[in-house]
Each structure stands twice: as C-alpha cells, then as structure tokens.
Coordinates of C-alpha atoms and ligand atoms in Angstrom, one line a residue:
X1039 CA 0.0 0.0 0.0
X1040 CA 2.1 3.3 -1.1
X1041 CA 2.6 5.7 1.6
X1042 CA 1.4 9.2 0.3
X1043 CA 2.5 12.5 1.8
X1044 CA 0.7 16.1 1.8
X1045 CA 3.4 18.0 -0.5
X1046 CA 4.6 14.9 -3.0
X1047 CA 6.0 16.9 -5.3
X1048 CA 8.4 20.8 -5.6
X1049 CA 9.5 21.7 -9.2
X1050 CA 12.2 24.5 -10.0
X1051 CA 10.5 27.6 -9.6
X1052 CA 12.4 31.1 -9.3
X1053 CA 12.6 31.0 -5.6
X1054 CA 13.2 27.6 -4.9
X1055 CA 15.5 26.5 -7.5
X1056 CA 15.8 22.7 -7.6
X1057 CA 13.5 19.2 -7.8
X1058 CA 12.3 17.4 -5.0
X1059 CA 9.8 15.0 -5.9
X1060 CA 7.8 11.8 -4.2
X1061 CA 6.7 8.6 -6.0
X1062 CA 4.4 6.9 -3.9
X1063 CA 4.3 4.2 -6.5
X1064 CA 7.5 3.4 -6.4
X1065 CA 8.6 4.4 -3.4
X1066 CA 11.3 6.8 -4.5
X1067 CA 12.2 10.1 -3.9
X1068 CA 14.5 12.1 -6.3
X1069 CA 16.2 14.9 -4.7
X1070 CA 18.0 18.1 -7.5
X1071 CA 19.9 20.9 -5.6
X1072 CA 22.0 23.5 -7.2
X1073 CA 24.4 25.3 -5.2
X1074 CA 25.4 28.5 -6.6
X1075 CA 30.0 29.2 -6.6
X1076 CA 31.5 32.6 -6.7
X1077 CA 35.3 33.2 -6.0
X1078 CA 37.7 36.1 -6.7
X1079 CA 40.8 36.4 -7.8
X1080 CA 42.9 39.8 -7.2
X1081 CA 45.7 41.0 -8.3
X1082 CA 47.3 42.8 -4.8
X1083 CA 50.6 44.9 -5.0
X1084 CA 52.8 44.2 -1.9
X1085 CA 50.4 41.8 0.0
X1086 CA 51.9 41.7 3.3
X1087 CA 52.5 45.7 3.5
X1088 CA 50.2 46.5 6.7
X1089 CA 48.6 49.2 4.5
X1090 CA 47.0 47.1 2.4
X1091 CA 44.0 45.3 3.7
X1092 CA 43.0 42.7 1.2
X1093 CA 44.4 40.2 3.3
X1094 CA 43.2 41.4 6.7
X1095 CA 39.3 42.1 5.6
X1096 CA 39.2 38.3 4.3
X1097 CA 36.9 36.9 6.7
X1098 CA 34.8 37.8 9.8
X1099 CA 35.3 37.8 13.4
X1100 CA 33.7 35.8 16.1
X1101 CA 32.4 37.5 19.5
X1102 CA 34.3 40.8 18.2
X1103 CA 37.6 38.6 17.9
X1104 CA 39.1 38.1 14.6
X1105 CA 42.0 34.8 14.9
X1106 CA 43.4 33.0 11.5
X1107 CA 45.4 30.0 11.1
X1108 CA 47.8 30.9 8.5
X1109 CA 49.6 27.5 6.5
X1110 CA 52.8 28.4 5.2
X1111 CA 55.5 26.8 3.4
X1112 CA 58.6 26.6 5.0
X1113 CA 61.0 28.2 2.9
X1114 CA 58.5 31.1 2.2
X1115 CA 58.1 31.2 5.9
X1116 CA 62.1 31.8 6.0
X1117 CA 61.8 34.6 3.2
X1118 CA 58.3 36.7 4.3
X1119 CA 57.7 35.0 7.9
X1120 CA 58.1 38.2 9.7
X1121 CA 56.3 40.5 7.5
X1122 CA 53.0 38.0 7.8
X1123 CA 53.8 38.2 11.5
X1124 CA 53.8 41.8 11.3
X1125 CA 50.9 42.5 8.6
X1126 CA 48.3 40.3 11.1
X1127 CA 49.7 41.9 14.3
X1128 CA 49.1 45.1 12.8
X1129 CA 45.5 44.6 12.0
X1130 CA 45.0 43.0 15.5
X1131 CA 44.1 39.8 13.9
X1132 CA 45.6 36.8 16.3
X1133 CA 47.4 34.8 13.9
X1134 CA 48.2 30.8 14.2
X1135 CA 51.5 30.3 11.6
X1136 CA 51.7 27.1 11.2
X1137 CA 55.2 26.1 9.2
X1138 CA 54.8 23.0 6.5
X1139 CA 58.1 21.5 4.8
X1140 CA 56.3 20.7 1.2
X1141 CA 57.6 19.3 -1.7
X1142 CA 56.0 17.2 -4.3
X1143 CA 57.6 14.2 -2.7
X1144 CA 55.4 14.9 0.2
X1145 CA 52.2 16.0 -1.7
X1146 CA 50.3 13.4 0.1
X1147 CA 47.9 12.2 2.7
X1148 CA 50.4 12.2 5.6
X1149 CA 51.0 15.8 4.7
X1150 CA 47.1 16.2 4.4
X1151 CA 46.7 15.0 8.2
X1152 CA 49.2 17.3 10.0
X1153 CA 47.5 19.8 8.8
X1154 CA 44.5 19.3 9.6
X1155 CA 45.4 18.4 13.3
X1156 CA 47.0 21.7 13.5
X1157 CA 43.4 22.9 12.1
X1158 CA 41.7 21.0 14.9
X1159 CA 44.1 21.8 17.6
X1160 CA 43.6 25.5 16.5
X1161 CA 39.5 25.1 17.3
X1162 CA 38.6 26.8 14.2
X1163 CA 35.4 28.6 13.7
X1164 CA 33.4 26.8 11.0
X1165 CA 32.5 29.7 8.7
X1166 CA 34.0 33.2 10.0
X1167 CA 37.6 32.3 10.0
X1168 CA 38.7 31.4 6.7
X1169 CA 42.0 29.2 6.7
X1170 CA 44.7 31.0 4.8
X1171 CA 47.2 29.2 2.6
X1172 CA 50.5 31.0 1.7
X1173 CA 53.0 28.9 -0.6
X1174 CA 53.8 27.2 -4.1
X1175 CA 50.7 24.7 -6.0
X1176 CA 51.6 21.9 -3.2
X1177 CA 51.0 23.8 -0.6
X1178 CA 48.0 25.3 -1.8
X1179 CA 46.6 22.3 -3.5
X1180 CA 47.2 20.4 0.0
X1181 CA 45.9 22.8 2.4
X1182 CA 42.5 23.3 -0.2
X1183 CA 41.9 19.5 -0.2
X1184 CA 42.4 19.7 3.5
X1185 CA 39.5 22.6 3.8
X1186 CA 37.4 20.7 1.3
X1187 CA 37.1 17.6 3.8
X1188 CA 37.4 19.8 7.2
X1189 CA 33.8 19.7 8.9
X1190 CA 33.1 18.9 4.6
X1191 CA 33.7 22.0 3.7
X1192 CA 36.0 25.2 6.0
X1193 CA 36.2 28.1 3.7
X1194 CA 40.3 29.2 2.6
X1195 CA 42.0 31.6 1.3
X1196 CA 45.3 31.6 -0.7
X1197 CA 47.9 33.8 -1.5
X1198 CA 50.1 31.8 -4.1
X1199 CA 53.9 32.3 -4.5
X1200 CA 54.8 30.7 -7.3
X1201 CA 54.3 31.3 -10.8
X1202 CA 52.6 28.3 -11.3
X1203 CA 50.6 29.1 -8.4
X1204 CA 49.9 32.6 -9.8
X1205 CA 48.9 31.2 -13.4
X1206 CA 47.4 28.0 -13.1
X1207 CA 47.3 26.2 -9.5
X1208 CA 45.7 29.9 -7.9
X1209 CA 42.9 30.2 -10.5
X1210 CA 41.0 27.1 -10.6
X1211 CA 39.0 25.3 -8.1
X1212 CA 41.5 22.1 -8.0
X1213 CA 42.5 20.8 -4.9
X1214 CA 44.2 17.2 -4.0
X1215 CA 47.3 15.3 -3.3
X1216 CA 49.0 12.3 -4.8
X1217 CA 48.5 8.8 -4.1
X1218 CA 50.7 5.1 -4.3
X1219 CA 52.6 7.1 -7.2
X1220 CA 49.5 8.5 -9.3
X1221 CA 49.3 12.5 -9.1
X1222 CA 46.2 14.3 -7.8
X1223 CA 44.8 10.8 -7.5
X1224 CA 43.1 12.0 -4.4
X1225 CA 41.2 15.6 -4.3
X1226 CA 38.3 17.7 -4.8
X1227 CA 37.2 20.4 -6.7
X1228 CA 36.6 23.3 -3.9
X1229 CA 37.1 27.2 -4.6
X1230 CA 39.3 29.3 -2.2
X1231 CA 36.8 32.3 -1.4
X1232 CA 39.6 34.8 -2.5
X1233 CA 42.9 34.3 -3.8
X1234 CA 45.1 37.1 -4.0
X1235 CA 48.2 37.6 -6.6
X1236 CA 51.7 39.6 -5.8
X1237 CA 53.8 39.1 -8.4
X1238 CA 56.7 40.8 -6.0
X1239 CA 56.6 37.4 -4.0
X1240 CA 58.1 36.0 -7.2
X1241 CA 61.4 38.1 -6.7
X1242 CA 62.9 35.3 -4.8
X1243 CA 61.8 32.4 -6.7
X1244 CA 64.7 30.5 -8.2
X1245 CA 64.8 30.6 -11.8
X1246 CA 64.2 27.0 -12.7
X1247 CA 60.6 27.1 -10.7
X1248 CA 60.3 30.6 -13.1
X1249 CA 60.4 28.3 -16.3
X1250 CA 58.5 25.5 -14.1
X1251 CA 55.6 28.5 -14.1
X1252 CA 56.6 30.0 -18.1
X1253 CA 55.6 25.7 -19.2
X1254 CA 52.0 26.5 -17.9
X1255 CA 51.7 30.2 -19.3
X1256 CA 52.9 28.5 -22.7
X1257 CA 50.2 25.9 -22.6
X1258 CA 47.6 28.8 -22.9
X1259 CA 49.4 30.4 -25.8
X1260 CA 50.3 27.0 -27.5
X1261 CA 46.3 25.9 -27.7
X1262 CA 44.1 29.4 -27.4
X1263 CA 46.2 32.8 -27.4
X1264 CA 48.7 33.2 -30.8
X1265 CA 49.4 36.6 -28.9
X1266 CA 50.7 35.3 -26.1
X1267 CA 52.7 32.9 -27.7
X1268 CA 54.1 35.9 -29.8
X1269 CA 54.7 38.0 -26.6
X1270 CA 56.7 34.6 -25.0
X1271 CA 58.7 34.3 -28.5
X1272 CA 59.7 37.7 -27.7
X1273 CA 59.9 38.6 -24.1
X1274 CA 60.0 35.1 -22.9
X1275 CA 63.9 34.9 -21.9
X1276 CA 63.6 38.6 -20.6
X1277 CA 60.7 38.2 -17.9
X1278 CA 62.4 34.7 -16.9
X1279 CA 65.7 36.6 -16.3
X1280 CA 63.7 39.5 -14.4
X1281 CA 61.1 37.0 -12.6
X1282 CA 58.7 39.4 -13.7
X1283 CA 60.1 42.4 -11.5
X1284 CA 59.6 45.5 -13.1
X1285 CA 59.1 44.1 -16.7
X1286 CA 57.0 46.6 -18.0
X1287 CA 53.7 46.3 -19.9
X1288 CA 54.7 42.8 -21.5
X1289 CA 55.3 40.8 -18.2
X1290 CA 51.4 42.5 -17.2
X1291 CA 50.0 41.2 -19.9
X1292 CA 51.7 37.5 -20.4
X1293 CA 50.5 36.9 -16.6
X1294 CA 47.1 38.7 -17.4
X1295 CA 46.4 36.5 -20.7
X1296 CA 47.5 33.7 -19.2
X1297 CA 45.3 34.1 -16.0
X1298 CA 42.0 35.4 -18.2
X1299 CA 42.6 32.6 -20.6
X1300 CA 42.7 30.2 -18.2
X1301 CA 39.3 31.4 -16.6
X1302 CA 37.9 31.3 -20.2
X1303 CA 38.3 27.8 -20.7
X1304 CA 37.6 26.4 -16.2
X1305 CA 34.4 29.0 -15.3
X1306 CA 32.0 27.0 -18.5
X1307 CA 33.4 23.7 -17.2
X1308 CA 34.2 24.0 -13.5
X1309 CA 33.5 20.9 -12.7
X1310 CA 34.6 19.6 -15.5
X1311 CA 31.2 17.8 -16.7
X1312 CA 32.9 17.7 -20.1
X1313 CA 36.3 16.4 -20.1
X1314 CA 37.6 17.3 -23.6
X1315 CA 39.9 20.2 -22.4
X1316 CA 42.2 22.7 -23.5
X1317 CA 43.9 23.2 -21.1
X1318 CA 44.5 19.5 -20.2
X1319 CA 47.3 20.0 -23.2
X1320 CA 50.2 18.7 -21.7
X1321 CA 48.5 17.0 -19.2
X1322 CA 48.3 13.5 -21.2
X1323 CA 51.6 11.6 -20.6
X1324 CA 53.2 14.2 -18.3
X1325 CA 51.4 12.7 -14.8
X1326 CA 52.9 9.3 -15.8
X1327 CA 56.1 11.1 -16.8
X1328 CA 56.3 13.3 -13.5
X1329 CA 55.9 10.7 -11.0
X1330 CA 58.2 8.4 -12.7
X1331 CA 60.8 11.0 -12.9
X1332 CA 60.0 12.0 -9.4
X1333 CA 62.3 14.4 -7.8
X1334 CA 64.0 15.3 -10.9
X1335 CA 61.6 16.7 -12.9
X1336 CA 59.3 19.6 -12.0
X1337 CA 55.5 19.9 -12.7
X1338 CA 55.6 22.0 -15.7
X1339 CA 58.7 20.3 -17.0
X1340 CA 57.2 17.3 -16.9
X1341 CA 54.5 19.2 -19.2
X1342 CA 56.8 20.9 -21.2
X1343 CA 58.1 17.5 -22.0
X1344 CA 54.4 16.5 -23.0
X1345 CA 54.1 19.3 -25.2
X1346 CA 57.3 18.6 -27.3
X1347 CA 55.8 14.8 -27.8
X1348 CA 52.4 16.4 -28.6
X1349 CA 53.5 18.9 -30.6
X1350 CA 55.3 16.6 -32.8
X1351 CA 52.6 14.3 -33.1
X1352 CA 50.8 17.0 -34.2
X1353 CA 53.6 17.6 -36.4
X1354 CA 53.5 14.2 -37.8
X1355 CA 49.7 14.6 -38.5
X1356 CA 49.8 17.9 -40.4
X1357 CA 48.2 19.8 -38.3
X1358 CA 51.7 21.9 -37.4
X1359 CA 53.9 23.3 -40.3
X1360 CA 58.0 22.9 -40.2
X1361 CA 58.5 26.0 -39.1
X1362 CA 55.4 26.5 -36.3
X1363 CA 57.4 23.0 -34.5
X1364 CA 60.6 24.6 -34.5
X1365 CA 59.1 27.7 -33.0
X1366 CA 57.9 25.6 -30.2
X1367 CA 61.2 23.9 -29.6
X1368 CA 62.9 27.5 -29.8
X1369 CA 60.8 29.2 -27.4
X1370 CA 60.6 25.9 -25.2
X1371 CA 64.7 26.0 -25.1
X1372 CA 64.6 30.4 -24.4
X1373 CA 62.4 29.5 -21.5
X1374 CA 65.2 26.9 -20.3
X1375 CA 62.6 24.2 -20.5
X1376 CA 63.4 20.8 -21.2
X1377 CA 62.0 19.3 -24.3
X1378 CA 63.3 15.7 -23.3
X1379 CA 64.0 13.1 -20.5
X1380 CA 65.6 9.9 -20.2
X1381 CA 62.9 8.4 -18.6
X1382 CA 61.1 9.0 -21.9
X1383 CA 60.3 5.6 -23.7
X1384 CA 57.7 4.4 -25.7
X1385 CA 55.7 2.0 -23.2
X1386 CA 56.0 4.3 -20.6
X1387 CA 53.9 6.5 -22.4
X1388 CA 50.9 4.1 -23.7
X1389 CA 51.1 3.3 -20.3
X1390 CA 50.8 6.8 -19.7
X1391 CA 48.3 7.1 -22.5
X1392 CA 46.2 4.3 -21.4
X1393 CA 45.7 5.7 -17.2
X1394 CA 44.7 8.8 -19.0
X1395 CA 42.2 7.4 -20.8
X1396 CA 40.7 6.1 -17.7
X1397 CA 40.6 9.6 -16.1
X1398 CA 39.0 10.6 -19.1
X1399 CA 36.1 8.3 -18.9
X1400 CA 37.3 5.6 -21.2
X1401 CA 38.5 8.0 -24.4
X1402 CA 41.9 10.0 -25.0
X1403 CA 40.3 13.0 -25.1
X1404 CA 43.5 14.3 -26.4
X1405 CA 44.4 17.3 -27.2
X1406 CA 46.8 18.5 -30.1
X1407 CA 48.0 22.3 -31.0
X1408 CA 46.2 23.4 -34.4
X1409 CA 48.6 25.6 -36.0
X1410 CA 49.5 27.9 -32.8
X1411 CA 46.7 29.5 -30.5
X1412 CA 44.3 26.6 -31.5
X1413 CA 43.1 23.3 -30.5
X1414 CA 41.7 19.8 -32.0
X1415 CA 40.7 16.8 -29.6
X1416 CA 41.8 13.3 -30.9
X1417 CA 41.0 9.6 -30.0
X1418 CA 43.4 7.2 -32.5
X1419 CA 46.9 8.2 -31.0
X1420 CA 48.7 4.4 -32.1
X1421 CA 51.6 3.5 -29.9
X1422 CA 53.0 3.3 -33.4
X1423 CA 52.7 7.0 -33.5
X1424 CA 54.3 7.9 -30.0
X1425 CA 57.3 5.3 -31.1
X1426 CA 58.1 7.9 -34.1
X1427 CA 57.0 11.0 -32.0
X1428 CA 59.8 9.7 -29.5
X1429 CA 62.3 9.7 -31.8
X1430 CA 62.2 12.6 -33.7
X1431 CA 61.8 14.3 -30.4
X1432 CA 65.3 12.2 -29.5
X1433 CA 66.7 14.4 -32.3
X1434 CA 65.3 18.2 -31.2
X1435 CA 64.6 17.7 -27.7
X1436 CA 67.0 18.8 -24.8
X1437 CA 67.1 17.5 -21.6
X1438 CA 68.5 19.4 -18.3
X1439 CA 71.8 18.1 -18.9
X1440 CA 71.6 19.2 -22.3
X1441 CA 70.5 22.7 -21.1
X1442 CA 73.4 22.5 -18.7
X1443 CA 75.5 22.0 -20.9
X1444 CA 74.3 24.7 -23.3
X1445 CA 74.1 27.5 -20.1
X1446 CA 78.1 26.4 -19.7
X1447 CA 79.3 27.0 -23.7
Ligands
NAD567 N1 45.3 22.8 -8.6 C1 45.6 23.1 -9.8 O1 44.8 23.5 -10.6 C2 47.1 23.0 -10.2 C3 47.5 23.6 -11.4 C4 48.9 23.5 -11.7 C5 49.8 22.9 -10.8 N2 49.3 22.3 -9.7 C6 50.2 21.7 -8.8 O2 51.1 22.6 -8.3 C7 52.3 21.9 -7.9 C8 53.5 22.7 -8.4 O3 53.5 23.9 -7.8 P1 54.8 24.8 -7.7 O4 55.5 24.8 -8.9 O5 54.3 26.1 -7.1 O6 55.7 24.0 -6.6 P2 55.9 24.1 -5.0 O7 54.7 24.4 -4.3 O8 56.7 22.9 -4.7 O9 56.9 25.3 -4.9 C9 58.2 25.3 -5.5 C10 59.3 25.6 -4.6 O10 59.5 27.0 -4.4 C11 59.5 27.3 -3.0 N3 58.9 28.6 -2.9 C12 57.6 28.9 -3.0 N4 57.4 30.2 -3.1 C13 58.6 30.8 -3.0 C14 59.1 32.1 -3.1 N5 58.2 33.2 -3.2 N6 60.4 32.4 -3.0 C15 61.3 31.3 -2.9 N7 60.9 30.0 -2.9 C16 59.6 29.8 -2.9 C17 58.8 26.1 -2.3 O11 59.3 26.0 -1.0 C18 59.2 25.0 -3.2 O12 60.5 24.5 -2.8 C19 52.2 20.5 -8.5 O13 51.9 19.6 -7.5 C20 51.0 20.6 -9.4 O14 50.3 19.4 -9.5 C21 48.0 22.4 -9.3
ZN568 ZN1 49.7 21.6 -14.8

C-alpha cells in the first residue's frame, strides 16, 4: 500500500531553485539541488605591506575577535615569515602560523593529516575564520583538499607564491594530493573564497621554478592565445631573467592572458562535466612522466616535456607546419625548458596514455596544438605514433643536462 504524503511533489520555480519529488508508487524520492559558486581572484601589489587590507578584511570575526590559522610553506616562511607576523599583528588579527616543509615528494595524505590536526588543535570557527594558505601549487593544492574535507567543507584563502601558483594552481577550483605514485589521484574540486596575486613574491623564486611556471603560461598560448605565444617568442627569456620584477607592460599582460585565458576555458566547465579540455594540453603523458621522474623533474617540465611529444605528433599529422614545431622547440629551449628526459620511452607513455584514458572516462580525449593559439581533440593516437613522435623528439629535444651544458658554452 504506497505511503502518500501532503506535499509529493516541488519543481524549479524562481525562488526555490531545484526538484524534490515523491513517487508513492514506487517508493522513491529524487532529490536536485544546485548550489550557486562565486570566488575572486585579485591581483594585490605588496600583499603583506600593513597598508594594504585585502588580506586582513578576508573573513569575519567571532564575539568581536578576529583569529586566523595561517599555513605556510617553509622556505617562504624563511623569506616573508616576519612580514605576515607583522601584517596580522598590525590589523589585530591573532594569527596561528603554522610552518609546512612541502615538496612534491610529500604532496600526500600524511601531509594532508598534520595539517588538519593543527586545524583542529587550533578550534577553528566553521564559517568566520577562513583558513589561509601562503606557498607554491603543493602547498595550496594540500591545504585546499584539507579545507574541502574539514567539517566537509571550511572556507580558505590563498595567497600563491609561485608562478605556477599565480597562473594555473591559484585560479581554478582544483584541490588534492598524490597517491601510491599517481598525481592528484586524491582531491576535490573546492574554490578558495579569495585568492590574491603579488607578483613581488616572485622576486625570490629561483629561476628553474620561473620556467616551471613559463611551461604553464605556454600551454595557454600553444592551444588558445597566438598573442601570447608571440609575446613569450619575444619577451619570454627577458621576464624569466627579471622573474617578472619590473618588466613593463609585457610581463602584465603575459601573466594577465595567461590568467583570463585560463578562466575562459575552467568557469564553462568547473567541474569539469565535459572532459575534452584545453587546457589539459600537456597534461596526457606528463602525470605518468612526473611521478616516474620524481624528484627530478618539475611539474611544468614534466608538461613541457608533453608538449614537445604532442607537438610533434601534431607535427607528424599535419596539423603543425615545419617552421610553427621549430618555434615551439625554440621558445621551449629560451624558457630553459626541457624538451626531453631519459625516462622517456615508448611503453612508458601508452602506459601513460592508457591511465589517462581512464581519467578521461574511457577516451583519449587528447588534445593536439592546431597551428599555434588553436586546438583539435583526438581519440586514435597508435603506440605506433608515440614510437616515431619519440624519436624525432630524440633528435630536437633537450634534456636538463643538455640545457646544462648549453648554459656552460
Ligand atoms: N590545482 C591546480 O589546478 C594546479 C595547477 C597547476 C599545478 N598544480 C600543482 O602545483 C604543484 C607545483 O606547484 P609549484 O611549482 O608552485 O611547486 P611548489 O609548491 O613545490 O613550490 C616550488 C618551490 O618553491 C619554493 N617557494 C615557493 N614560493 C617561493 C618564493 N616566493 N620564494 C622562494 N621560494 C619559494 C617552495 O618551497 C618549493 O620549494 C604541483 O603539485 C602541481 O600538480 C595544481
Ligand atoms: Zn599543470
């Protein structure tokens, strides 16, 4: 005998947005919710300068008292310690600096605890006191996953200082760690409420993790922005040498394209519903190729690497002329990329290939640089094809010892 109820049925309407419907019949009950997202992203000059207040009005305060716990990464800590010291004592916020040690050999779950005992040993207010998370893409990807599972859900705030973290791990709603030897296996998609961007925190950034951060920005120009490729061709060794420090009007707008560019192609897809994506470009073998190379290569080298086998598959299809490949290689080798590891073989990267596939629901998804500044998505890379992709990129690639090398002539 079905059970009815008084109100069996609520459809979308303007004020209730959502489905919750009742089927005595079957004795089912289907549930829609949307929950709206909205996150900013600022640029900030000289974020810890107790004049400015971006960082300070982040937040609320609870019976009148405003406290933080503030996650840093150690060797920032060393560098700009004080000044955050200073910059909350200064707006009479009672700070908690809690000091992580992070690396990407450590981008994992043991990290992921520590930090949030210190979370729970500081008592933190569920929704006024917003964690804030000051360091590189591990830190910030750790310490997001971290506020993503705390009481499901503790709203954070990150001020990256990195490159990478300004173009690429700062701008999206990506959070995780690795897992048994697969990157980001572990994670979840959860905004930081604000995230702010000095470029000035970049002035003591050594100037491998520049080009680490220049692979990323060249991803965007390689499959959406010609300009910005253009702007890299030309500027690209320049802003790397001045870490983007008083680089005029160029070094603005290669880390303003590549920011906008990026938010082009993650606000349509947040949640990435649709999983052909631009800016996964570089992203196919170079997870595989990362962890396997693990310590030696950085992220975006390990994507840098990608693009040079990409690119010359793309090559090998037609879909890049002579001359648009050896722009890539040339600009790749100005940004003192590497184009080619040892690790690289052929069944490491079906292998590669084939876990990819898997995250991408069961196709390759992959995608190739059209000319420059434009994208296609294949599914019929052959291992055949990565064999000769391999060796011709044998031939133009360079490795770090080759770049040593090069550096010492
Ligand atoms: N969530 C995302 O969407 C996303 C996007 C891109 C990359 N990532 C992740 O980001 C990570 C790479 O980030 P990363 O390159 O920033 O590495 P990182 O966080 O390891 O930082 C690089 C190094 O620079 C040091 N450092 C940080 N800031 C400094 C500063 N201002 N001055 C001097 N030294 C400083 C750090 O201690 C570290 O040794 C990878 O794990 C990658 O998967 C995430
Ligand atoms: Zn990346």
């Amino acid at each position: 005998m079905p059970i009815t109820f008084a109100t069996e049925a609520m459809h979308d309407d303007t004020d209730r947005p959502g489905l919750y419907t009742y089927s005595p019949n079957i004795g089912s009950w289907f549930v829609r919710a949307a929950k709206p997202v909205s996150y900013e992203i600022r640029f900030c000059t000289d974020v810890f300068n107790p004049d400015r207040g971006d960082l300070a009005t982040a937040g609320g305060a609870v019976d009148g008292a405003r406290r933080r716990i503030v996650i840093i990464d150690e060797a920032v800590d060393l560098l700009y310690g004080d000044r955050v010291r200073k910059y909350f004592k200064h707006h009479d916020i009672d700070a908690t600096v809690t000091v992580i040690p992070v690396d990407e050999t450590v981008k994992n779950c043991d990290t992921a605890t520590q930090v949030i005992r210190d979370i729970d040993r500081f008592g933190i207010a569920r929704r006024h006191e917003p964690i804030i998370a000051i360091g590189g893409g591990v830190l910030m990807d750790v310490v997001g996953m971290v506020s993503s599972l705390y009481r499901r859900g503790t709203p954070f705030i990150r001020v990256p200082t990195t490159l990478i973290g300004l173009v690429d791990a700062g701008v999206g709603v990506k959070t995780g760690v690795n897992f048994d030897g697969h990157k980001n296996r572990l994670g979840a998609y959860f905004p930081a409420d604000l995230t702010l961007l000095d470029k000035s925190l970049l002035a003591t950034l050594d100037r491998r993790h520049i080009s680490n951060g220049l692979a990323e920005i060249l991803k965007m120009g390689l499959i959406k922005d010609k300009r910005l490729f253009e702007l890299l061709e030309e500027f690209g060794s320049r802003l790397l040498a001045e870490r983007f420090q008083n680089s005029g009007p160029e070094g603005d707008e290669v880390l303003a394209r590549a920011i906008h560019g990026m938010l082009e192609e993650l606000q349509p897809n947040l949640w990435e519903a649709k999983l052909e994506r631009s800016v996964d470009y570089g992203h196919t073998f170079s997870p595989t190729v990362e962890m396997r190379a693990l310590p030696a290569l950085l992220h975006g080298e390990a994507v840098c690497i990608d693009m040079a086998t990409t690119t010359l598959i793309a090559w090998e299809r037609g879909l890049l002329a002579d001359d648009q490949r050896n722009r890539i290689f040339t600009v790749m080798r100005e940004l003192e990329l590497p184009s080619w590891d040892p690790v690289l073989k052929p069944e490491l990267l079906v292998n590669a290939l084939q876990d990819t596939v898997r995250h991408r629901d069961g196709k390759q998804r992959l995608p190739l640089p059209k000319g420059i500044g434009d994208v296609v998505f294949v599914n019929d890379v052959t291992p055949d094809e990565i064999a000769l992709a391999l060796g011709y990129q044998r031939q133009l690639g360079l490795s770090h010892t080759d770049l040593a090398t090069e550096a010492r002539a």
